[in-house]
Tab-separated table of C-alpha atoms and ligand atoms in Angstrom:
chain	number	residue	atom	x	y	z
A	27	UNK	CA	-27.883	9.835	-19.395
A	28	UNK	CA	-25.441	12.684	-18.820
A	29	UNK	CA	-22.392	10.506	-19.552
A	30	UNK	CA	-23.800	8.371	-22.367
A	31	UNK	CA	-21.017	6.268	-23.993
A	32	UNK	CA	-18.290	8.158	-22.104
A	33	UNK	CA	-15.351	6.044	-20.905
A	34	UNK	CA	-14.305	6.940	-17.344
A	35	UNK	CA	-11.151	5.669	-15.636
A	36	UNK	CA	-11.628	5.699	-11.858
A	37	UNK	CA	-8.759	4.823	-9.493
A	38	UNK	CA	-9.543	3.365	-6.086
A	39	UNK	CA	-12.849	2.258	-7.630
A	40	UNK	CA	-13.347	-0.822	-5.434
A	41	UNK	CA	-14.343	1.017	-2.249
A	42	UNK	CA	-15.995	4.088	-0.758
A	43	UNK	CA	-16.242	7.208	-2.915
A	44	UNK	CA	-14.613	5.569	-5.976
A	45	UNK	CA	-17.075	2.675	-5.946
A	46	UNK	CA	-20.065	4.996	-5.485
A	47	UNK	CA	-18.781	7.214	-8.316
A	48	UNK	CA	-18.518	4.168	-10.593
A	49	UNK	CA	-22.084	3.232	-9.688
A	50	UNK	CA	-23.366	6.805	-10.268
A	51	UNK	CA	-21.525	7.149	-13.598
A	52	UNK	CA	-22.809	3.786	-14.876
A	53	UNK	CA	-26.383	4.904	-14.105
A	54	UNK	CA	-25.686	7.947	-16.319
A	55	UNK	CA	-24.580	5.741	-19.234
A	56	UNK	CA	-20.796	5.689	-18.716
A	57	UNK	CA	-18.479	2.762	-19.288
A	58	UNK	CA	-16.188	2.560	-16.250
A	59	UNK	CA	-12.611	1.268	-16.152
A	60	UNK	CA	-12.418	0.471	-12.454
A	61	UNK	CA	-8.782	0.482	-11.316
A	62	UNK	CA	-7.729	-0.594	-7.838
A	63	UNK	CA	-4.965	-2.537	-6.108
A	64	UNK	CA	-7.601	-4.616	-4.252
A	65	UNK	CA	-8.525	-7.304	-6.789
A	66	UNK	CA	-10.961	-9.164	-4.499
A	67	UNK	CA	-12.950	-5.997	-3.788
A	68	UNK	CA	-13.009	-5.181	-7.522
A	69	UNK	CA	-14.406	-8.667	-8.215
A	70	UNK	CA	-17.131	-8.288	-5.589
A	71	UNK	CA	-18.110	-4.842	-6.918
A	72	UNK	CA	-18.154	-6.197	-10.470
A	73	UNK	CA	-20.776	-8.778	-9.506
A	74	UNK	CA	-23.081	-5.958	-8.387
A	75	UNK	CA	-22.356	-3.300	-11.010
A	76	UNK	CA	-22.430	-5.509	-14.115
A	77	UNK	CA	-20.817	-5.343	-17.523
A	78	UNK	CA	-20.296	-1.559	-17.642
A	79	UNK	CA	-17.834	-1.965	-14.715
A	80	UNK	CA	-14.567	-3.168	-16.306
A	81	UNK	CA	-12.022	-4.377	-13.769
A	82	UNK	CA	-8.295	-3.542	-13.868
A	83	UNK	CA	-5.859	-4.408	-11.075
A	84	UNK	CA	-3.608	-1.358	-10.923
A	85	UNK	CA	-1.299	0.066	-8.257
A	86	UNK	CA	-1.137	3.828	-8.841
A	87	UNK	CA	2.315	4.021	-7.221
A	88	UNK	CA	3.886	1.799	-9.910
A	89	UNK	CA	4.721	3.933	-12.946
A	90	UNK	CA	5.131	1.035	-15.417
A	91	UNK	CA	2.102	-0.870	-14.123
A	92	UNK	CA	-0.036	2.262	-14.542
A	93	UNK	CA	1.225	2.899	-18.101
A	94	UNK	CA	0.566	-0.712	-19.162
A	95	UNK	CA	-2.896	-0.713	-17.559
A	96	UNK	CA	-3.941	2.556	-19.205
A	97	UNK	CA	-2.680	1.260	-22.596
A	98	UNK	CA	-4.761	-1.907	-22.051
A	99	UNK	CA	-7.849	0.138	-21.138
A	100	UNK	CA	-7.585	2.110	-24.398
A	101	UNK	CA	-7.021	-1.102	-26.337
A	102	UNK	CA	-10.171	-2.616	-24.707
A	103	UNK	CA	-12.494	0.411	-24.542
A	104	UNK	CA	-11.048	2.507	-27.426
A	105	UNK	CA	-10.762	5.886	-25.619
A	106	UNK	CA	-10.704	7.695	-22.281
A	107	UNK	CA	-13.041	10.694	-21.797
A	108	UNK	CA	-12.857	11.102	-18.013
A	109	UNK	CA	-10.198	10.389	-15.380
A	110	UNK	CA	-11.058	10.403	-11.671
A	111	UNK	CA	-7.851	10.317	-9.596
A	112	UNK	CA	-9.542	9.018	-6.463
A	113	UNK	CA	-7.198	6.383	-4.926
A	114	UNK	CA	-5.937	7.560	-1.556
A	115	UNK	CA	-4.764	6.381	1.845
A	116	UNK	CA	-4.121	7.817	5.317
A	117	UNK	CA	-1.361	6.982	7.804
A	118	UNK	CA	-2.011	9.491	10.597
A	119	UNK	CA	0.408	10.333	13.370
A	120	UNK	CA	1.882	13.340	15.141
A	121	UNK	CA	4.895	14.568	13.193
A	122	UNK	CA	7.412	13.558	15.878
A	123	UNK	CA	6.100	9.956	15.763
A	124	UNK	CA	5.609	9.722	11.985
A	125	UNK	CA	8.020	7.227	10.419
A	126	UNK	CA	9.615	8.318	7.164
A	127	UNK	CA	8.043	5.238	5.534
A	128	UNK	CA	4.524	6.507	6.419
A	129	UNK	CA	5.286	9.944	5.000
A	130	UNK	CA	6.585	8.364	1.773
A	131	UNK	CA	3.695	5.868	1.504
A	132	UNK	CA	0.999	8.563	1.638
A	133	UNK	CA	2.825	10.854	-0.795
A	134	UNK	CA	3.390	7.914	-3.149
A	135	UNK	CA	-0.274	6.908	-3.364
A	136	UNK	CA	-2.032	10.266	-2.990
A	137	UNK	CA	0.313	12.510	-4.988
A	138	UNK	CA	2.718	10.489	-7.120
A	139	UNK	CA	-0.135	8.125	-8.024
A	140	UNK	CA	-2.012	11.083	-9.506
A	141	UNK	CA	1.099	12.104	-11.466
A	142	UNK	CA	1.596	8.527	-12.755
A	143	UNK	CA	-2.012	8.048	-13.830
A	144	UNK	CA	-2.541	11.484	-15.364
A	145	UNK	CA	0.736	11.237	-17.290
A	146	UNK	CA	-0.389	7.923	-18.788
A	147	UNK	CA	-3.917	9.134	-19.652
A	148	UNK	CA	-3.310	12.635	-21.033
A	149	UNK	CA	-1.684	11.590	-24.360
A	150	UNK	CA	-4.859	9.626	-25.175
A	151	UNK	CA	-7.074	12.595	-24.280
A	152	UNK	CA	-4.950	14.871	-26.489
A	153	UNK	CA	-5.245	12.370	-29.360
A	154	UNK	CA	-9.039	12.231	-28.905
A	155	UNK	CA	-9.383	16.028	-28.718
A	156	UNK	CA	-10.290	16.640	-25.072
A	157	UNK	CA	-11.391	15.263	-21.736
A	158	UNK	CA	-12.097	15.931	-18.077
A	159	UNK	CA	-9.758	15.140	-15.181
A	160	UNK	CA	-10.937	15.216	-11.573
A	161	UNK	CA	-8.617	14.938	-8.586
A	162	UNK	CA	-9.495	13.957	-5.003
A	163	UNK	CA	-8.238	16.657	-2.671
A	164	UNK	CA	-9.640	17.202	0.833
A	165	UNK	CA	-10.565	19.949	3.258
A	166	UNK	CA	-7.300	18.907	4.970
A	167	UNK	CA	-5.371	20.122	1.918
A	168	UNK	CA	-6.981	23.550	2.416
A	169	UNK	CA	-6.933	24.114	6.171
A	170	UNK	CA	-4.588	21.388	7.537
A	171	UNK	CA	-5.226	18.963	10.377
A	172	UNK	CA	-3.435	17.725	13.491
A	173	UNK	CA	-1.760	14.337	12.891
A	174	UNK	CA	-1.997	14.534	9.101
A	175	UNK	CA	1.318	16.062	7.938
A	176	UNK	CA	1.651	13.504	5.117
A	177	UNK	CA	-2.014	13.593	4.074
A	178	UNK	CA	-2.249	17.415	4.202
A	179	UNK	CA	0.906	17.725	2.076
A	180	UNK	CA	-0.496	15.290	-0.508
A	181	UNK	CA	-3.924	16.941	-0.692
A	182	UNK	CA	-2.494	20.487	-0.897
A	183	UNK	CA	-0.143	19.210	-3.615
A	184	UNK	CA	-3.167	17.925	-5.528
A	185	UNK	CA	-4.588	21.452	-5.594
A	186	UNK	CA	-1.313	22.795	-7.014
A	187	UNK	CA	-1.166	20.109	-9.710
A	188	UNK	CA	-4.837	20.687	-10.577
A	189	UNK	CA	-4.183	24.383	-11.262
A	190	UNK	CA	-0.926	23.738	-13.148
A	191	UNK	CA	-2.610	21.141	-15.359
A	192	UNK	CA	-5.716	23.283	-15.926
A	193	UNK	CA	-3.389	25.857	-17.517
A	194	UNK	CA	-1.138	23.323	-19.272
A	195	UNK	CA	-3.915	21.194	-20.824
A	196	UNK	CA	-6.475	23.889	-21.656
A	197	UNK	CA	-5.025	24.151	-25.187
A	198	UNK	CA	-6.017	20.488	-25.680
A	199	UNK	CA	-9.597	21.056	-24.414
A	200	UNK	CA	-8.856	19.033	-21.297
A	201	UNK	CA	-10.500	20.460	-18.165
A	202	UNK	CA	-8.907	19.730	-14.765
A	203	UNK	CA	-10.694	20.264	-11.453
A	204	UNK	CA	-10.470	19.001	-7.878
A	205	UNK	CA	-13.064	18.097	-5.289
A	206	UNK	CA	-12.324	18.719	-1.605
A	207	UNK	CA	-14.602	16.489	0.472
A	208	UNK	CA	-15.216	17.065	4.151
A	209	UNK	CA	-15.870	14.080	6.423
A	210	UNK	CA	-17.498	11.312	4.341
A	211	UNK	CA	-18.807	7.908	5.507
A	212	UNK	CA	-16.494	5.357	3.855
A	213	UNK	CA	-14.191	2.504	4.970
A	214	UNK	CA	-11.429	5.172	5.257
A	215	UNK	CA	-13.272	7.062	8.025
A	216	UNK	CA	-14.510	3.889	9.780
A	217	UNK	CA	-11.249	3.830	11.759
A	218	UNK	CA	-11.797	7.395	13.077
A	219	UNK	CA	-12.824	7.372	16.788
A	220	UNK	CA	-16.490	8.270	17.451
A	221	UNK	CA	-15.516	11.269	19.631
A	222	UNK	CA	-13.615	12.768	16.642
A	223	UNK	CA	-16.634	12.175	14.378
A	224	UNK	CA	-18.920	13.866	16.939
A	225	UNK	CA	-16.505	16.813	17.100
A	226	UNK	CA	-16.375	17.093	13.275
A	227	UNK	CA	-20.186	16.948	13.109
A	228	UNK	CA	-20.371	19.790	15.633
A	229	UNK	CA	-17.945	21.880	13.535
A	230	UNK	CA	-19.841	21.220	10.279
A	231	UNK	CA	-22.605	23.787	9.677
A	232	UNK	CA	-24.847	21.119	8.116
A	233	UNK	CA	-24.235	19.053	11.279
A	234	UNK	CA	-23.403	15.641	9.814
A	235	UNK	CA	-20.944	13.547	7.829
A	236	UNK	CA	-21.376	13.389	4.070
A	237	UNK	CA	-22.383	10.352	2.004
A	238	UNK	CA	-20.204	8.946	-0.818
A	239	UNK	CA	-22.964	9.667	-3.322
A	240	UNK	CA	-22.736	13.394	-2.490
A	241	UNK	CA	-19.107	13.360	-3.690
A	242	UNK	CA	-20.039	11.191	-6.687
A	243	UNK	CA	-22.657	13.792	-7.664
A	244	UNK	CA	-19.999	16.539	-7.571
A	245	UNK	CA	-17.730	14.433	-9.811
A	246	UNK	CA	-20.676	13.806	-12.129
A	247	UNK	CA	-21.374	17.523	-12.534
A	248	UNK	CA	-17.702	18.430	-13.091
A	249	UNK	CA	-17.209	15.554	-15.565
A	250	UNK	CA	-20.337	16.411	-17.559
A	251	UNK	CA	-20.786	18.959	-20.331
A	252	UNK	CA	-22.720	21.107	-17.819
A	253	UNK	CA	-19.271	22.114	-16.460
A	254	UNK	CA	-17.824	22.876	-19.914
A	255	UNK	CA	-16.466	26.325	-18.864
A	256	UNK	CA	-15.112	25.242	-15.467
A	257	UNK	CA	-11.419	24.397	-15.059
A	258	UNK	CA	-8.738	24.801	-12.388
A	259	UNK	CA	-11.309	24.891	-9.571
A	260	UNK	CA	-11.495	23.189	-6.182
A	261	UNK	CA	-15.094	22.374	-5.301
A	262	UNK	CA	-15.621	21.989	-1.553
A	263	UNK	CA	-18.231	19.321	-0.740
A	264	UNK	CA	-18.011	19.528	3.023
A	265	UNK	CA	-21.313	20.620	4.563
A	266	UNK	CA	-19.834	24.092	5.048
A	267	UNK	CA	-16.852	22.921	7.160
A	268	UNK	CA	-14.395	25.295	5.441
A	269	UNK	CA	-16.346	28.520	5.578
B	315	NAP	P1	-11.430	4.087	0.684
B	315	NAP	O1	-12.827	3.633	0.986
B	315	NAP	O2	-10.331	3.623	1.588
B	315	NAP	O3	-11.098	3.663	-0.829
B	315	NAP	C1	-9.850	3.890	-1.392
B	315	NAP	C2	-9.568	2.796	-2.404
B	315	NAP	O4	-8.275	3.072	-3.002
B	315	NAP	C3	-9.468	1.395	-1.771
B	315	NAP	O5	-10.107	0.424	-2.561
B	315	NAP	C4	-7.960	1.163	-1.734
B	315	NAP	O6	-7.581	-0.200	-1.722
B	315	NAP	C5	-7.536	1.850	-3.020
B	315	NAP	N1	-6.095	2.081	-3.061
B	315	NAP	C6	-5.255	2.337	-2.026
B	315	NAP	N2	-3.988	2.402	-2.456
B	315	NAP	C7	-4.024	2.205	-3.807
B	315	NAP	C8	-3.025	2.122	-4.816
B	315	NAP	N3	-1.732	2.251	-4.527
B	315	NAP	N4	-3.412	1.896	-6.091
B	315	NAP	C9	-4.716	1.718	-6.394
B	315	NAP	N5	-5.710	1.746	-5.480
B	315	NAP	C10	-5.357	1.994	-4.196
B	315	NAP	O7	-11.321	5.684	0.668
B	315	NAP	P2	-12.428	6.839	0.418
B	315	NAP	O8	-12.822	7.358	1.739
B	315	NAP	O9	-13.455	6.388	-0.546
B	315	NAP	O10	-11.506	7.978	-0.237
B	315	NAP	C11	-11.397	8.170	-1.644
B	315	NAP	C12	-10.602	9.442	-1.900
B	315	NAP	O11	-11.278	10.559	-1.320
B	315	NAP	C13	-9.199	9.430	-1.287
B	315	NAP	O12	-8.286	10.087	-2.152
B	315	NAP	C14	-9.373	10.222	-0.015
B	315	NAP	O13	-8.167	10.817	0.412
B	315	NAP	C15	-10.397	11.257	-0.466
B	315	NAP	N6	-11.128	11.835	0.647
B	315	NAP	C16	-11.899	11.069	1.473
B	315	NAP	C17	-12.557	11.665	2.542
B	315	NAP	C18	-13.438	10.876	3.488
B	315	NAP	O14	-13.900	11.469	4.486
B	315	NAP	N7	-13.700	9.602	3.252
B	315	NAP	C19	-12.420	13.042	2.771
B	315	NAP	C20	-11.621	13.796	1.910
B	315	NAP	C21	-10.983	13.187	0.853
B	315	NAP	P3	-7.333	-0.901	-0.270
B	315	NAP	O15	-8.654	-1.001	0.377
B	315	NAP	O16	-6.739	-2.231	-0.620
B	315	NAP	O17	-6.369	0.001	0.452
């Protein structure tokens, strides 16, 4: 019970890594505020994960919607100890074919969504006397990728914000770290062609894609008191891809 009685807000918690992290955290005693724009998927997950999985329809791109939802979470669950900024999307294309709307959409969810949510949560963490914030970056934010101008920009931006906030919030005992997953089996990577997956497997020293639970375990460690002297770091969980 490494997160006993801790309240964790997880964005994008209805699918993939976010859903697995909710599941993992609940098994460690946490109360999860599961935030996602996909209400049906939240409902389905809630049936499986039970009463520790509290459902909130929230679109991270909408500043006012995020603020109201976070206020409601604190009114319902009394505090926020952990924030996992996990919601993310891809809209891949070569730069010359990438519509401005696809650039804006990815930046809005992956980067501005993290700004919106963290800005709404931090005052409550300050009031409570501390907390842990974890941001979803990616290997693509570290070493780039063909066809992912928008995604690479958002995930590199996450690393910058993580380091800025680690310095800015340290005085409030709020730790801020990022996780940079490699290729993980989730609905997001289901649309990737098999030949690309085979190529990525061949480039990954451990020779395979990762599982969502392997990212959830990294979040669990960084959110727990075992990581009490770790802040401003980017933990690669990528099978050695970025060596
Ligand atoms: P996923 O299975 O697609 O789950 C993402 C969830 O976020 C979905 O439920 C999605 O809802 C939700 N979402 C999208 N836009 C949102 C918004 N505006 N507000 C609230 N929720 C929103 O993705 P995943 O693979 O688990 O990825 C989770 C995070 O890890 C992302 O930040 C991703 O960039 C990062 N990551 C993933 C990988 C990988 O290989 N899978 C690698 C590196 C980093 P809808 O289904 O309705 O869109």
